Amino acid sequence: LERSQGGLGIGLTLVLRLVEMHGGNIEARSNGPDEGSEFVVRLPVFVPPPQEPPPKSDGPKATALSGCRILVVDDNRDSVESLEMWLQLKGNDIRTAYDGLEAVEVAAAFLPEVILLDIGLPKLNGYEVARRIRQQPWGRDMMLVALTGWGQDDDRRLSQEAGFNFHFVKPVDLDALEKCLDEEPPPI
């Protein structure tokens, strides 16, 4: 289990989404191959909305994209930071880990509702992390989502056997991930 991947492949996509969420745009320029790229981000000036009391509600249920505890685990720090920023902007409480042993320790202390977990991790691979978490009483009902560069049929079978609820191959489609996080996890 020593394969490696560059990242989630969502960096520029994440920036574009964030900029568009704020009513802005991005321009990209390059003089050609091996010349580098220049990205220009334009954001509008913020004008606060008029103050009105928020409508009363019965308190919508928290989803994975609003107010959940989520653990993000990947040995690629850029991938972790991108995902962490996106999930925090959605209103979640995020913790991170960068290897398998740290993931198990953080999960035991933080008790997340969702773990987004790479499989190709140092010290302890993602399959073993999932198995160890599922063996704990506190880990039986949490949602485990594989975010990995490993997408062969055997990889998917192994992730299901280890206890993952979902398996996504990098680069991750954020819309599909968001939809999965808002669902009840399927039984394992």
XYZ file of C-alpha atoms in Angstrom:
188
model
C 0.000 0.000 0.000
C 2.708 2.428 -0.972
C 0.990 4.145 -3.940
C 0.901 7.933 -3.754
C -1.226 10.667 -5.295
C -0.563 14.355 -5.760
C -3.669 15.786 -4.170
C -7.425 15.806 -4.303
C -7.321 17.826 -7.497
C -9.840 20.266 -6.066
C -7.661 23.290 -5.321
C -8.602 25.451 -8.300
C -12.173 24.110 -8.317
C -12.512 25.030 -4.643
C -11.146 28.534 -5.247
C -13.539 29.007 -8.187
C -16.508 27.905 -6.053
C -15.530 30.194 -3.185
C -15.061 33.143 -5.517
C -18.395 32.474 -7.270
C -20.155 32.116 -3.887
C -18.994 35.665 -3.181
C -20.157 36.996 -6.565
C -16.669 37.206 -8.045
C -14.800 35.718 -10.967
C -11.381 34.341 -11.885
C -9.268 34.996 -14.972
C -6.455 32.642 -15.964
C -3.574 33.577 -18.252
C -0.500 31.767 -19.550
C 2.088 32.515 -22.236
C 2.302 28.824 -23.101
C 3.800 25.550 -21.885
C 6.459 25.872 -19.177
C 5.692 29.594 -18.820
C 3.620 29.345 -15.665
C 0.135 30.685 -15.096
C -1.345 33.832 -13.636
C -4.709 33.829 -11.899
C -6.605 37.035 -11.156
C -9.440 36.897 -8.619
C -11.999 39.697 -8.598
C -14.441 40.047 -5.700
C -17.196 42.640 -5.272
C -17.175 45.089 -2.392
C -19.284 43.753 0.476
C -22.501 45.645 1.194
C -24.229 44.381 4.345
C -27.879 43.372 3.901
C -30.603 45.277 5.750
C -31.087 44.076 9.313
C -34.172 41.897 9.586
C -34.824 39.255 12.206
C -34.299 35.743 10.863
C -37.485 33.728 10.329
C -38.369 31.350 13.137
C -37.896 27.679 12.432
C -38.157 24.416 14.277
C -34.399 24.066 13.907
C -33.441 22.169 10.792
C -31.496 19.031 11.444
C -27.747 19.402 11.208
C -26.304 17.880 8.079
C -22.721 17.015 7.368
C -22.505 20.372 5.668
C -23.898 22.432 8.516
C -22.749 21.940 12.053
C -21.245 18.468 12.095
C -17.994 17.216 13.555
C -15.830 16.031 10.652
C -12.344 14.515 10.702
C -10.300 14.959 7.502
C -7.383 12.532 7.098
C -4.791 12.653 4.303
C -1.003 12.729 4.214
C -1.164 15.485 1.574
C -1.413 18.701 3.603
C -2.696 20.743 0.638
C -5.582 18.307 0.194
C -6.416 18.459 3.895
C -6.293 22.263 4.021
C -8.485 22.658 0.903
C -11.127 20.273 2.205
C -10.925 21.730 5.712
C -11.523 25.257 4.391
C -14.489 24.169 2.248
C -16.107 22.279 5.135
C -15.502 25.109 7.641
C -17.155 27.574 5.263
C -20.195 25.278 5.385
C -20.289 25.676 9.196
C -18.654 22.456 10.399
C -16.296 21.698 13.277
C -13.210 20.170 11.636
C -10.215 18.259 12.964
C -7.380 16.936 10.824
C -4.861 14.103 10.864
C -1.981 13.298 8.516
C -1.310 9.598 9.140
C -3.286 6.524 10.123
C -2.246 6.283 13.757
C -2.995 9.963 14.339
C -6.398 9.462 12.662
C -7.401 6.765 15.163
C -6.227 8.901 18.107
C -8.026 12.049 16.911
C -11.205 10.074 16.152
C -11.232 8.601 19.673
C -10.863 12.041 21.275
C -13.031 14.101 18.876
C -15.783 11.524 18.133
C -16.625 12.896 14.677
C -19.881 12.161 12.922
C -18.039 11.854 9.594
C -14.482 10.857 8.683
C -13.123 11.715 5.226
C -10.219 9.299 4.948
C -7.470 8.665 2.406
C -6.431 5.036 2.006
C -2.731 5.434 1.141
C -1.587 6.763 4.511
C 1.730 6.399 6.328
C 2.005 4.420 9.582
C -1.412 2.768 9.164
C -3.350 2.563 5.891
C -6.937 3.777 5.594
C -8.386 0.274 5.484
C -6.843 -0.538 8.865
C -7.911 2.854 10.272
C -11.507 2.071 9.251
C -11.334 -1.409 10.803
C -9.984 -0.081 14.106
C -12.623 2.648 14.266
C -15.453 0.220 13.458
C -14.280 -2.054 16.310
C -14.940 0.711 18.845
C -18.447 1.263 20.253
C -18.169 4.969 19.377
C -17.143 4.179 15.779
C -19.881 1.826 14.698
C -22.389 4.452 13.549
C -20.161 7.196 12.174
C -19.958 7.790 8.431
C -16.641 6.737 6.875
C -15.900 8.121 3.412
C -12.843 7.024 1.425
C -11.286 9.893 -0.579
C -8.469 8.219 -2.463
C -6.556 7.851 -5.681
C -7.275 4.139 -5.526
C -10.318 3.302 -7.631
C -9.931 -0.253 -8.917
C -12.663 -2.803 -8.199
C -10.411 -4.482 -5.603
C -9.829 -1.125 -3.877
C -13.577 -0.507 -3.643
C -14.204 -4.039 -2.373
C -11.488 -3.674 0.268
C -12.885 -0.328 1.390
C -16.368 -1.808 1.769
C -14.955 -4.785 3.701
C -13.042 -2.399 5.989
C -16.250 -0.551 6.877
C -16.365 2.504 4.604
C -19.853 3.765 3.732
C -18.732 5.529 0.532
C -15.692 5.431 -1.780
C -14.674 8.460 -3.883
C -11.726 8.586 -6.278
C -9.597 11.739 -6.502
C -10.103 14.272 -7.894
C -13.301 14.362 -5.876
C -16.498 15.810 -7.340
C -17.544 18.236 -4.586
C -21.214 18.105 -5.613
C -21.254 14.305 -5.259
C -19.395 14.516 -1.940
C -21.813 17.147 -0.643
C -24.797 14.991 -1.650
C -23.337 11.922 0.066
C -22.615 13.851 3.267
C -26.210 15.046 3.457
C -27.543 11.471 3.285
C -27.919 8.871 5.964
C -25.018 6.467 5.624
C -25.958 3.112 4.129
C -25.631 0.150 6.479
C -22.218 -1.501 6.409
